[in-house]
PDB file of C-alpha atoms in Angstrom:
ATOM      1  CA  MET A  51       0.000   0.000   0.000  1.00  0.00           C
ATOM      2  CA  PHE A  52       1.159   3.508  -0.649  1.00  0.00           C
ATOM      3  CA  GLY A  53       2.300   5.355   2.436  1.00  0.00           C
ATOM      4  CA  GLU A  54       3.365   8.958   2.621  1.00  0.00           C
ATOM      5  CA  ILE A  55       4.624  11.508   0.146  1.00  0.00           C
ATOM      6  CA  GLY A  56       7.587  13.813   0.198  1.00  0.00           C
ATOM      7  CA  GLY A  57      10.057  15.644  -1.989  1.00  0.00           C
ATOM      8  CA  TYR A  58      13.621  16.815  -2.307  1.00  0.00           C
ATOM      9  CA  ASN A  59      15.190  20.155  -1.565  1.00  0.00           C
ATOM     10  CA  ALA A  60      17.747  21.773  -3.880  1.00  0.00           C
ATOM     11  CA  ASP A  61      20.533  19.608  -2.423  1.00  0.00           C
ATOM     12  CA  GLY A  62      18.646  16.395  -3.130  1.00  0.00           C
ATOM     13  CA  VAL A  63      17.866  15.763   0.529  1.00  0.00           C
ATOM     14  CA  GLY A  64      14.561  14.032   1.215  1.00  0.00           C
ATOM     15  CA  LEU A  65      12.169  16.482   2.839  1.00  0.00           C
ATOM     16  CA  GLY A  66       9.608  13.924   3.969  1.00  0.00           C
ATOM     17  CA  PRO A  67       5.911  14.460   4.628  1.00  0.00           C
ATOM     18  CA  SER A  68       6.398  17.066   7.348  1.00  0.00           C
ATOM     19  CA  TYR A  69       7.564  19.531   4.702  1.00  0.00           C
ATOM     20  CA  TRP A  70       4.174  19.282   3.031  1.00  0.00           C
ATOM     21  CA  GLU A  71       2.381  19.448   6.390  1.00  0.00           C
ATOM     22  CA  ILE A  72       0.716  16.106   5.881  1.00  0.00           C
ATOM     23  CA  PRO A  73       2.338  13.801   8.427  1.00  0.00           C
ATOM     24  CA  ASN A  74       1.231  10.172   8.164  1.00  0.00           C
ATOM     25  CA  LYS A  75      -0.778  10.974   5.064  1.00  0.00           C
ATOM     26  CA  ARG A  76      -2.187   7.919   3.332  1.00  0.00           C
ATOM     27  CA  PHE A  77      -3.275   8.114  -0.268  1.00  0.00           C
ATOM     28  CA  ASP A  78      -6.928   7.518  -1.036  1.00  0.00           C
ATOM     29  CA  HIS A  79      -7.964   5.620  -4.173  1.00  0.00           C
ATOM     30  CA  GLN A  80      -8.224   8.841  -6.168  1.00  0.00           C
ATOM     31  CA  GLU A  81      -4.659   9.860  -5.340  1.00  0.00           C
ATOM     32  CA  VAL A  82      -3.255   6.408  -6.046  1.00  0.00           C
ATOM     33  CA  ALA A  83      -4.975   6.360  -9.434  1.00  0.00           C
ATOM     34  CA  ASP A  84      -3.639   9.813 -10.257  1.00  0.00           C
ATOM     35  CA  ILE A  85      -0.110   8.807  -9.295  1.00  0.00           C
ATOM     36  CA  TRP A  86      -0.226   5.699 -11.463  1.00  0.00           C
ATOM     37  CA  TYR A  87      -1.715   7.728 -14.309  1.00  0.00           C
ATOM     38  CA  ALA A  88       1.086  10.256 -14.003  1.00  0.00           C
ATOM     39  CA  TYR A  89       3.681   7.496 -13.825  1.00  0.00           C
ATOM     40  CA  LEU A  90       2.341   5.739 -16.906  1.00  0.00           C
ATOM     41  CA  LYS A  91       1.720   8.926 -18.886  1.00  0.00           C
ATOM     42  CA  GLY A  92       5.172  10.299 -18.213  1.00  0.00           C
ATOM     43  CA  SER A  93       6.546  13.770 -17.802  1.00  0.00           C
ATOM     44  CA  ARG A  94       5.927  15.573 -21.061  1.00  0.00           C
ATOM     45  CA  GLY A  95       2.163  15.419 -20.972  1.00  0.00           C
ATOM     46  CA  LEU A  96       1.669  16.357 -17.332  1.00  0.00           C
ATOM     47  CA  GLY A  97       4.463  18.733 -16.326  1.00  0.00           C
ATOM     48  CA  ILE A  98       5.425  16.865 -13.162  1.00  0.00           C
ATOM     49  CA  ASN A  99       8.968  16.818 -11.868  1.00  0.00           C
ATOM     50  CA  SER A 100       8.914  13.694  -9.755  1.00  0.00           C
ATOM     51  CA  ILE A 101       6.679  11.536  -7.642  1.00  0.00           C
ATOM     52  CA  ASN A 102       8.202  10.315  -4.412  1.00  0.00           C
ATOM     53  CA  VAL A 103       6.514   7.443  -2.628  1.00  0.00           C
ATOM     54  CA  TRP A 104       7.623   5.248   0.213  1.00  0.00           C
ATOM     55  CA  THR A 105       5.870   2.421   1.963  1.00  0.00           C
ATOM     56  CA  ILE A 106       5.267   2.401   5.698  1.00  0.00           C
ATOM     57  CA  GLY A 107       5.679  -1.351   5.922  1.00  0.00           C
ATOM     58  CA  LEU A 108       9.257  -1.211   4.647  1.00  0.00           C
ATOM     59  CA  GLY A 109      10.281   1.920   6.496  1.00  0.00           C
ATOM     60  CA  ASP A 110      11.576   4.987   4.695  1.00  0.00           C
ATOM     61  CA  LEU A 111      12.090   3.321   1.355  1.00  0.00           C
ATOM     62  CA  TRP A 112      12.060   5.998  -1.319  1.00  0.00           C
ATOM     63  CA  ALA A 113      10.944   5.136  -4.820  1.00  0.00           C
ATOM     64  CA  ASN A 114      11.841   8.206  -6.824  1.00  0.00           C
ATOM     65  CA  ASP A 115       9.888   7.572  -9.993  1.00  0.00           C
ATOM     66  CA  PHE A 116      10.701  10.353 -12.407  1.00  0.00           C
ATOM     67  CA  ALA A 117       7.603  11.608 -14.124  1.00  0.00           C
ATOM     68  CA  GLY A 118       8.481  15.150 -15.219  1.00  0.00           C
ATOM     69  CA  GLY A 119       7.677  19.208 -14.005  1.00  0.00           C
ATOM     70  CA  PHE A 120       6.248  19.957 -10.531  1.00  0.00           C
ATOM     71  CA  PHE A 121       5.090  17.702  -7.659  1.00  0.00           C
ATOM     72  CA  VAL A 122       2.273  15.441  -6.647  1.00  0.00           C
ATOM     73  CA  ASN A 123      -0.859  17.562  -6.484  1.00  0.00           C
ATOM     74  CA  ILE A 124      -1.044  17.179 -10.197  1.00  0.00           C
ATOM     75  CA  GLY A 125      -4.339  18.919 -10.829  1.00  0.00           C
ATOM     76  CA  LEU A 126      -6.069  15.729 -11.924  1.00  0.00           C
ATOM     77  CA  ARG A 127      -8.193  15.612  -8.799  1.00  0.00           C
ATOM     78  CA  GLN A 128     -11.545  17.138  -9.448  1.00  0.00           C
ATOM     79  CA  PRO A 129     -14.470  15.280  -7.874  1.00  0.00           C
ATOM     80  CA  GLU A 130     -13.419  12.217  -9.855  1.00  0.00           C
ATOM     81  CA  SER A 131     -10.577  12.675 -12.301  1.00  0.00           C
ATOM     82  CA  PRO A 132     -10.420  11.108 -15.761  1.00  0.00           C
ATOM     83  CA  ALA A 133      -7.402   9.125 -14.573  1.00  0.00           C
ATOM     84  CA  TYR A 134      -9.369   7.659 -11.687  1.00  0.00           C
ATOM     85  CA  ARG A 135     -12.336   6.724 -13.862  1.00  0.00           C
ATOM     86  CA  ILE A 136     -10.109   5.068 -16.470  1.00  0.00           C
ATOM     87  CA  ILE A 137      -8.077   3.057 -13.979  1.00  0.00           C
ATOM     88  CA  LYS A 138     -11.197   2.138 -12.016  1.00  0.00           C
ATOM     89  CA  ALA A 139     -12.773   0.825 -15.212  1.00  0.00           C
ATOM     90  CA  ILE A 140      -9.670  -1.181 -16.118  1.00  0.00           C
ATOM     91  CA  ILE A 141      -9.264  -2.864 -12.735  1.00  0.00           C
ATOM     92  CA  GLY A 142     -12.978  -3.092 -11.981  1.00  0.00           C
ATOM     93  CA  ALA A 143     -12.771  -1.121  -8.725  1.00  0.00           C
ATOM     94  CA  HIS A 144     -15.977  -0.013  -7.043  1.00  0.00           C
TER      95      HIS A 144
END
């Protein structure tokens, strides 16, 4: 399961969730779908710099998946984003 989100400062040091003022934040289904959509779509189409995810179960394990121009609140989250609807349809989520 996805755990918390974070980012890097200019020196490449992990800032962690406290920087974003969302300690112990867990992604909901909408956010997970948007992250996977961004990951699969890639950087050029979305203008995202990177998505940083680590899992609570494995400790602070960073998976720095480069996607391309800003950070995670990627603007796909309206009430239900196109990304969420598409992924939900593919995997049959309810």
